[in-house]
Each structure stands twice: as C-alpha cells, then as structure tokens.
PDB file of C-alpha atoms in Angstrom:
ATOM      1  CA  UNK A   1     158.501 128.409  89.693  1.00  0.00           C
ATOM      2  CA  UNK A   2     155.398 127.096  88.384  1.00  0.00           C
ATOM      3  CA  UNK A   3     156.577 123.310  89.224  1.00  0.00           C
ATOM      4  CA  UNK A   4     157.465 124.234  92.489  1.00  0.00           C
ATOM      5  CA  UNK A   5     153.875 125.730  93.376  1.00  0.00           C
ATOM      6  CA  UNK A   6     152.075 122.991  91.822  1.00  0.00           C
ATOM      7  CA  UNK A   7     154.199 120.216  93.882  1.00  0.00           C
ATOM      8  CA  UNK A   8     153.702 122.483  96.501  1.00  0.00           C
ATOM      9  CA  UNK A   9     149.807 122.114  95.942  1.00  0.00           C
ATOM     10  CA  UNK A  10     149.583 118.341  95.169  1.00  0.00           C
ATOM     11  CA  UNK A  11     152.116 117.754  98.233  1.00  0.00           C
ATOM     12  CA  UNK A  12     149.558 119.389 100.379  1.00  0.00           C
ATOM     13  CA  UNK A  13     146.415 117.575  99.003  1.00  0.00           C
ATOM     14  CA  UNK A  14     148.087 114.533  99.291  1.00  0.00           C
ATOM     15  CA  UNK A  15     148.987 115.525 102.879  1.00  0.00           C
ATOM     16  CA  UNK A  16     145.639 116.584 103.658  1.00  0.00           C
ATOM     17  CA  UNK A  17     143.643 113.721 102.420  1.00  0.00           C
ATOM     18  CA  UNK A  18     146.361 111.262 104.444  1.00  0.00           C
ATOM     19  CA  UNK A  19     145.372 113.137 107.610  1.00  0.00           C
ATOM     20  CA  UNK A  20     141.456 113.029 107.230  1.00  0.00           C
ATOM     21  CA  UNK A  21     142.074 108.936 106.932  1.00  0.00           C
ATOM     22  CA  UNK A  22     144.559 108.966 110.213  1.00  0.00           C
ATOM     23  CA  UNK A  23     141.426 110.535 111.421  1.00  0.00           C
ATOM     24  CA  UNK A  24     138.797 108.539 110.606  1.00  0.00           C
ATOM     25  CA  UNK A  25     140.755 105.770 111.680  1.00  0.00           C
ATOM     26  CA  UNK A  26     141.261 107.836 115.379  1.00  0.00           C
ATOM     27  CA  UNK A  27     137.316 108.333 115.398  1.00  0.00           C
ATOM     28  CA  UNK A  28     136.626 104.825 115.413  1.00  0.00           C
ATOM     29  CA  UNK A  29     138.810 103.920 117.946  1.00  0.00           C
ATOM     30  CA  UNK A  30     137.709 107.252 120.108  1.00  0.00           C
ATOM     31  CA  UNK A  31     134.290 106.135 119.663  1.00  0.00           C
ATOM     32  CA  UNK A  32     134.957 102.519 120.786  1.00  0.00           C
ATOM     33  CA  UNK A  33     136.648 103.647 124.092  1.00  0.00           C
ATOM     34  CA  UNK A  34     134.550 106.380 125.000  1.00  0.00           C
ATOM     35  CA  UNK A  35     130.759 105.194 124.132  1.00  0.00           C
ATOM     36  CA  UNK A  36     131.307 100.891 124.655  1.00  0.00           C
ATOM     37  CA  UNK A  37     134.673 101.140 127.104  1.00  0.00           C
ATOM     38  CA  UNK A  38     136.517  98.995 124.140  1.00  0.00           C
ATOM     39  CA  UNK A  39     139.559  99.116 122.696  1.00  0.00           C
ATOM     40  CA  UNK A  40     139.574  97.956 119.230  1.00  0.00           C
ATOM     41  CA  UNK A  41     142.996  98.739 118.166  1.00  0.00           C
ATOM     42  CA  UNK A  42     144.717  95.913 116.707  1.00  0.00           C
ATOM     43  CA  UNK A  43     148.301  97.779 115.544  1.00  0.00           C
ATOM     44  CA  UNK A  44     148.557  99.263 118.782  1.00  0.00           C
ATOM     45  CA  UNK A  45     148.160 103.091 117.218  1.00  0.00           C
ATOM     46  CA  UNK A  46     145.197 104.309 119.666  1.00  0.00           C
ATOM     47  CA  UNK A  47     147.003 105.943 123.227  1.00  0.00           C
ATOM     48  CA  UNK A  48     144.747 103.967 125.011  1.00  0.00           C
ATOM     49  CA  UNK A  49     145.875 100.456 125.620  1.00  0.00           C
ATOM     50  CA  UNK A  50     144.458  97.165 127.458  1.00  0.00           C
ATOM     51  CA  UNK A  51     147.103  95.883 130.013  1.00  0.00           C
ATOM     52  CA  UNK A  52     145.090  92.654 130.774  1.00  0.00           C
ATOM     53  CA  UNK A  53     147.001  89.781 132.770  1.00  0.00           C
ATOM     54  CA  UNK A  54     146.282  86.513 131.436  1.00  0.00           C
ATOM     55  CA  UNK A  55     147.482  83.256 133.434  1.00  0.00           C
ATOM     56  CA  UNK A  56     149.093  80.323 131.600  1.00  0.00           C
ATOM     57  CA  UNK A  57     146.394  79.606 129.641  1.00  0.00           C
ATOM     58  CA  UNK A  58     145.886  82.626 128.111  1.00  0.00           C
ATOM     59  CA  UNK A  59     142.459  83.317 129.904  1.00  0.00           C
ATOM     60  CA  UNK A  60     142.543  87.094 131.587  1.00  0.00           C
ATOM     61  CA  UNK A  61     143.106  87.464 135.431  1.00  0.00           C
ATOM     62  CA  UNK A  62     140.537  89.597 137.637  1.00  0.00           C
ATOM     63  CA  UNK A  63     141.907  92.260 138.710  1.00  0.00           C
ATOM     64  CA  UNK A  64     141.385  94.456 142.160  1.00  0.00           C
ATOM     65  CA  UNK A  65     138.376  95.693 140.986  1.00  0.00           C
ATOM     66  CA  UNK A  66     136.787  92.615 139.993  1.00  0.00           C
ATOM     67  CA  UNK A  67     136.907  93.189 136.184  1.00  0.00           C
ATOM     68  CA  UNK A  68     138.985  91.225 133.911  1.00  0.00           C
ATOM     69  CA  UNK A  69     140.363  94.166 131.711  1.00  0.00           C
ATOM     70  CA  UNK A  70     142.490  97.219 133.250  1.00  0.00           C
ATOM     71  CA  UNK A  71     143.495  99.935 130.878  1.00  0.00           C
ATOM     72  CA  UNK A  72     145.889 102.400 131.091  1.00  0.00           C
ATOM     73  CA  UNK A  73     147.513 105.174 128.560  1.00  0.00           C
ATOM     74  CA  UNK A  74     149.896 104.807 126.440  1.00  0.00           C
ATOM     75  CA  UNK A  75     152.407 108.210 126.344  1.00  0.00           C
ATOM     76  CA  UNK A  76     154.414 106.885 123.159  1.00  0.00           C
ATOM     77  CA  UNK A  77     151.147 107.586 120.690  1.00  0.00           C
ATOM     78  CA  UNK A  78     149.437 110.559 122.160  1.00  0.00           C
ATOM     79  CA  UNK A  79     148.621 112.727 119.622  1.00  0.00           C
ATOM     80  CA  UNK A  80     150.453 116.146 119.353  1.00  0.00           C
ATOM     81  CA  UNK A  81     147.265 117.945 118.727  1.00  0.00           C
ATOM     82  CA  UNK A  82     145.636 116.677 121.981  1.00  0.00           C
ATOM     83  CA  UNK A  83     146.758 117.765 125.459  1.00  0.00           C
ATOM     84  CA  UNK A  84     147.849 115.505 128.181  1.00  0.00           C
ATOM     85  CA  UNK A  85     144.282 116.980 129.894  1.00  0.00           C
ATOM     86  CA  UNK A  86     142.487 115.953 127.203  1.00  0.00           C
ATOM     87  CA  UNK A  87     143.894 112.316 127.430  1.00  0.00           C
ATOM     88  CA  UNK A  88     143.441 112.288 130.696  1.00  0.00           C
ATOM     89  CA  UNK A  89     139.266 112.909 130.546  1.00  0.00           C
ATOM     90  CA  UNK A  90     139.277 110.918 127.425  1.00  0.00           C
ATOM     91  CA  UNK A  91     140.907 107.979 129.716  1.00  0.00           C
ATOM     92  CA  UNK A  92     138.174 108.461 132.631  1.00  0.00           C
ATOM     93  CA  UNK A  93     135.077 108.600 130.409  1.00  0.00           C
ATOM     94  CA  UNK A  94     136.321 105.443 129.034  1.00  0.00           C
ATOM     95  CA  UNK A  95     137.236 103.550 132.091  1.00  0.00           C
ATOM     96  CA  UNK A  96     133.960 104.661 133.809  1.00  0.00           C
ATOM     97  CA  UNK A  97     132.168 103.645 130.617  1.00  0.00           C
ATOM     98  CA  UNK A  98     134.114  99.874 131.029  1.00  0.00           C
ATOM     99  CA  UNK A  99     133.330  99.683 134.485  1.00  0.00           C
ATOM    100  CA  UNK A 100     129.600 100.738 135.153  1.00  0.00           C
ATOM    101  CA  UNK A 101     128.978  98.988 131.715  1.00  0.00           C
ATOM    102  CA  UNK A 102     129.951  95.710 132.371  1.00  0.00           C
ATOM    103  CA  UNK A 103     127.272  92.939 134.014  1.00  0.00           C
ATOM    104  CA  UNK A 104     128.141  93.791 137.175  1.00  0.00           C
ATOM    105  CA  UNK A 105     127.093  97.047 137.495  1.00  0.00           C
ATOM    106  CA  UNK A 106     125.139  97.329 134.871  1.00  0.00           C
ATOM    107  CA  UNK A 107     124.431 101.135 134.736  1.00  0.00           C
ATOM    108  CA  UNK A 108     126.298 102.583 130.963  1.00  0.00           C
ATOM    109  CA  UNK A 109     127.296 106.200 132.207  1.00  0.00           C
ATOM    110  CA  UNK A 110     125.732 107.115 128.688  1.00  0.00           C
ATOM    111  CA  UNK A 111     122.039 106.045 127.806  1.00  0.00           C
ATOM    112  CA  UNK A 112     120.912 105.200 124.449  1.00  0.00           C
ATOM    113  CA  UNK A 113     119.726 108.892 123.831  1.00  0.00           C
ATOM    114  CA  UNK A 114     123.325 110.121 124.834  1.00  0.00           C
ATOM    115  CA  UNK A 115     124.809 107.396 122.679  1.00  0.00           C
ATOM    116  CA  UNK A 116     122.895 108.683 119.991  1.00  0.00           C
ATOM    117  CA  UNK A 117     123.741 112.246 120.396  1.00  0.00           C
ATOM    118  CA  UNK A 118     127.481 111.904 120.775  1.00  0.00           C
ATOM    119  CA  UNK A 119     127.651 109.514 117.439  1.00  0.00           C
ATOM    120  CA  UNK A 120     126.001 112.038 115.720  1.00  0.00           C
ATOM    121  CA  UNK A 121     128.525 114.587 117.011  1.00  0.00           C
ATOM    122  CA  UNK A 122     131.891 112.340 116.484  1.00  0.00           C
ATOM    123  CA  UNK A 123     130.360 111.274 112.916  1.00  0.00           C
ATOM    124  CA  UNK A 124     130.108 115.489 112.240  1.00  0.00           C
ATOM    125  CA  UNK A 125     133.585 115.707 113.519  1.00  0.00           C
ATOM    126  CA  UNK A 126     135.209 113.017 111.254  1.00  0.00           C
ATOM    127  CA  UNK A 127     133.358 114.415 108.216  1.00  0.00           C
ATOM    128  CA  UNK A 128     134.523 117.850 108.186  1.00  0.00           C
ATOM    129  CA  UNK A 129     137.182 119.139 105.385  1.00  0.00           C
ATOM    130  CA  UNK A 130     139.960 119.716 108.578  1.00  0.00           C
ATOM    131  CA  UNK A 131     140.337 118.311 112.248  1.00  0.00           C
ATOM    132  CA  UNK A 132     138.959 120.613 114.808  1.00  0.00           C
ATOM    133  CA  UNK A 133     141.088 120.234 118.031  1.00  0.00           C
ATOM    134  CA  UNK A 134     138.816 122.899 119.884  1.00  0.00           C
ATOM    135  CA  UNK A 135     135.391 121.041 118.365  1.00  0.00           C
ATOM    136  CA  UNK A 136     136.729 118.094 119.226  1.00  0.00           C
ATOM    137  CA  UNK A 137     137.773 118.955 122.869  1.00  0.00           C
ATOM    138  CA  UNK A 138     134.433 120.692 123.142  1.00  0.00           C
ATOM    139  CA  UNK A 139     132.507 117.348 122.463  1.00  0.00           C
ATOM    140  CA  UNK A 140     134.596 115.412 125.104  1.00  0.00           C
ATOM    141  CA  UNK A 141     133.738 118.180 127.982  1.00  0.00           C
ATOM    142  CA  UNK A 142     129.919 117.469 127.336  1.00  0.00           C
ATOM    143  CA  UNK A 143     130.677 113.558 126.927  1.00  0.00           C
ATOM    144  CA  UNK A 144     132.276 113.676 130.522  1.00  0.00           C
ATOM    145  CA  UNK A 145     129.941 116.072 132.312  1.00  0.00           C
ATOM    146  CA  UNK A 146     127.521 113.226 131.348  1.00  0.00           C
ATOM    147  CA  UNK A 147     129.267 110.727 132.784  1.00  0.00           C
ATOM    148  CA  UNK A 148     130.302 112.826 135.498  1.00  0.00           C
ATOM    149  CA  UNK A 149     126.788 113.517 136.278  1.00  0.00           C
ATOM    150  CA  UNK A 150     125.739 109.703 135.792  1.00  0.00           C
ATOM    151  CA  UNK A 151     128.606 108.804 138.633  1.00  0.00           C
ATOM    152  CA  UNK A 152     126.671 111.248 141.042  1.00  0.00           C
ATOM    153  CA  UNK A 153     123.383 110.248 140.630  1.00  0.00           C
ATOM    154  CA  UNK A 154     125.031 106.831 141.321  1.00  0.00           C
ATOM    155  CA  UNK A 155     126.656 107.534 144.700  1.00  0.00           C
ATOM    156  CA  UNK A 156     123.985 110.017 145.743  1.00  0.00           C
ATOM    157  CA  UNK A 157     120.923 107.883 144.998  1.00  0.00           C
ATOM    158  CA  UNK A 158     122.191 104.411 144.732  1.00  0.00           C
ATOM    159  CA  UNK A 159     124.898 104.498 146.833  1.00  0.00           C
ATOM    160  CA  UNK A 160     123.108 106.653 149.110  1.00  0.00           C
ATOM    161  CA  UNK A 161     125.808 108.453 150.245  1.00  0.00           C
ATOM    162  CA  UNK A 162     123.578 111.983 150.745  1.00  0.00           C
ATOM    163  CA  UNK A 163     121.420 109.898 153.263  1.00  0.00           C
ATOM    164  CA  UNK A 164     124.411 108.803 154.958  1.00  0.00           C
ATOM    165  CA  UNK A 165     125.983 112.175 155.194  1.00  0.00           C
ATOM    166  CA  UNK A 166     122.457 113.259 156.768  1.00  0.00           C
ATOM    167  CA  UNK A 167     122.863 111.180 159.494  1.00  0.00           C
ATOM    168  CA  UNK A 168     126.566 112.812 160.949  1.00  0.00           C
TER     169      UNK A 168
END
C-alpha cells in the first residue's frame, strides 16, 4: 500500500511540475500575441496561428487590409481549460494589437504603462504553484477593455465618427 501512495505522490509531482513548464511555455507565447500582436510559436503548439500568403518567392502577400500577416485560430490546440470565449477575446486583443501596432497606424492599443502592468500580471500568473483559469480569464477581461477602450477613443476622436453622427 505504501508503494502505491508514494507512486501515487511522485506521479503527481512529476505531473505537476510538467504542467507549470507547458505553462510557462503558453505565457510566452500569450504574451507575444496579446502585448506585440506576434506569434512566436515555432512547433505550432500556441491556438493562434499566422496564415500568411507568400508568392513564389517566398515574400508575404498584402492582404485586404493592407497588412502582410492575417491570423486566425487554430481549433486543434485550444486548451481544454480555456473556453472558446476566452479564445475568441484572446484572438481580438491580439489582432487589434497587430493591426493598430504596425507603421501604418501606428497607435499600440496598449501604452507602455499598460504594457508594463499586464507583464507584471502574466509574470504573477506563470509563477504561481497552480494555473488559475479564473485569474487568468480575469487578466484578459481588463487586457481587452483596454483595448476596447483604445479602439473608441480611435473612432470617436480620430476617426471622428461622434462629430459625424452630430451632423444627421
């Protein structure tokens, strides 16, 4: 009985510290996609991936939008801890990050500051002794009520869409 309890035991460290490096290893790529609008995933793990078109020499096509990179998410490797809501905001704070970041627009949804601040938060969430799936869902609601709000300001004030609504 006592063999059975302590394989038991070692099975579930060993279990344990394999899931705080899967992880880590998710963090990184999480924090690439939603703070920079990269995906850095090289074994094709992360549920975000880049569908690029390149032309016959390899060099990436624009796309309607003007941008050279388009991506989209990947169903196979969503995580079972994470709902398909979840991806879903994960996959338009990203893609907003991308877009407004990129020379053209040149307005990052998420300031320095913010950047900052949600590092400091994703860094607290990939230290702890377990994953959090309700911590971690809570720091991607703020993360996209900031970018939410930065898209707002954008097509009230910049686009100035309030001052053409005043004129109907």
């Amino acid at each position: 009985m006592n063999k059975v309890l302590v394989a038991f035991l070692l099975s579930r460290i060993y279990f344990l510290n394999s899931f705080k490096v899967v992880i880590v290893y998710f963090i990184n790529n999480f924090s690439a996609w939603v703070l920079h609008g990269q995906v850095k995933d090289f074994f094709g793990e992360f549920f975000i991936k880049d569908v690029t078109k390149v032309d016959n020499h390899g060099n990436p096509c624009e796309n309607e939008g003007g941008l050279f990179s388009k991506y989209e998410i990947n169903l196979d490797m969503i995580p079972s801890y994470l709902s398909i809501r979840v991806i879903q905001v994960i996959h338009f704070i990203g893609s907003s990050v991308h877009i407004f970041g990129t020379k053209k627009y040149s307005s990052n949804p998420l300031q320095k500051e913010d950047e900052d601040y949600f590092v400091a938060l994703l860094q607290s969430l990939q230290n702890r002794e377990r994953f959090c799936s309700i911590e971690f869902e809570r720091v991607i609601e703020i993360m996209r009520e900031k970018v939410a709000q930065h898209l707002y300001s954008l097509m009230m004030n910049e686009g100035k869409l309030l001052a053409t609504f005043k004129t109907f």
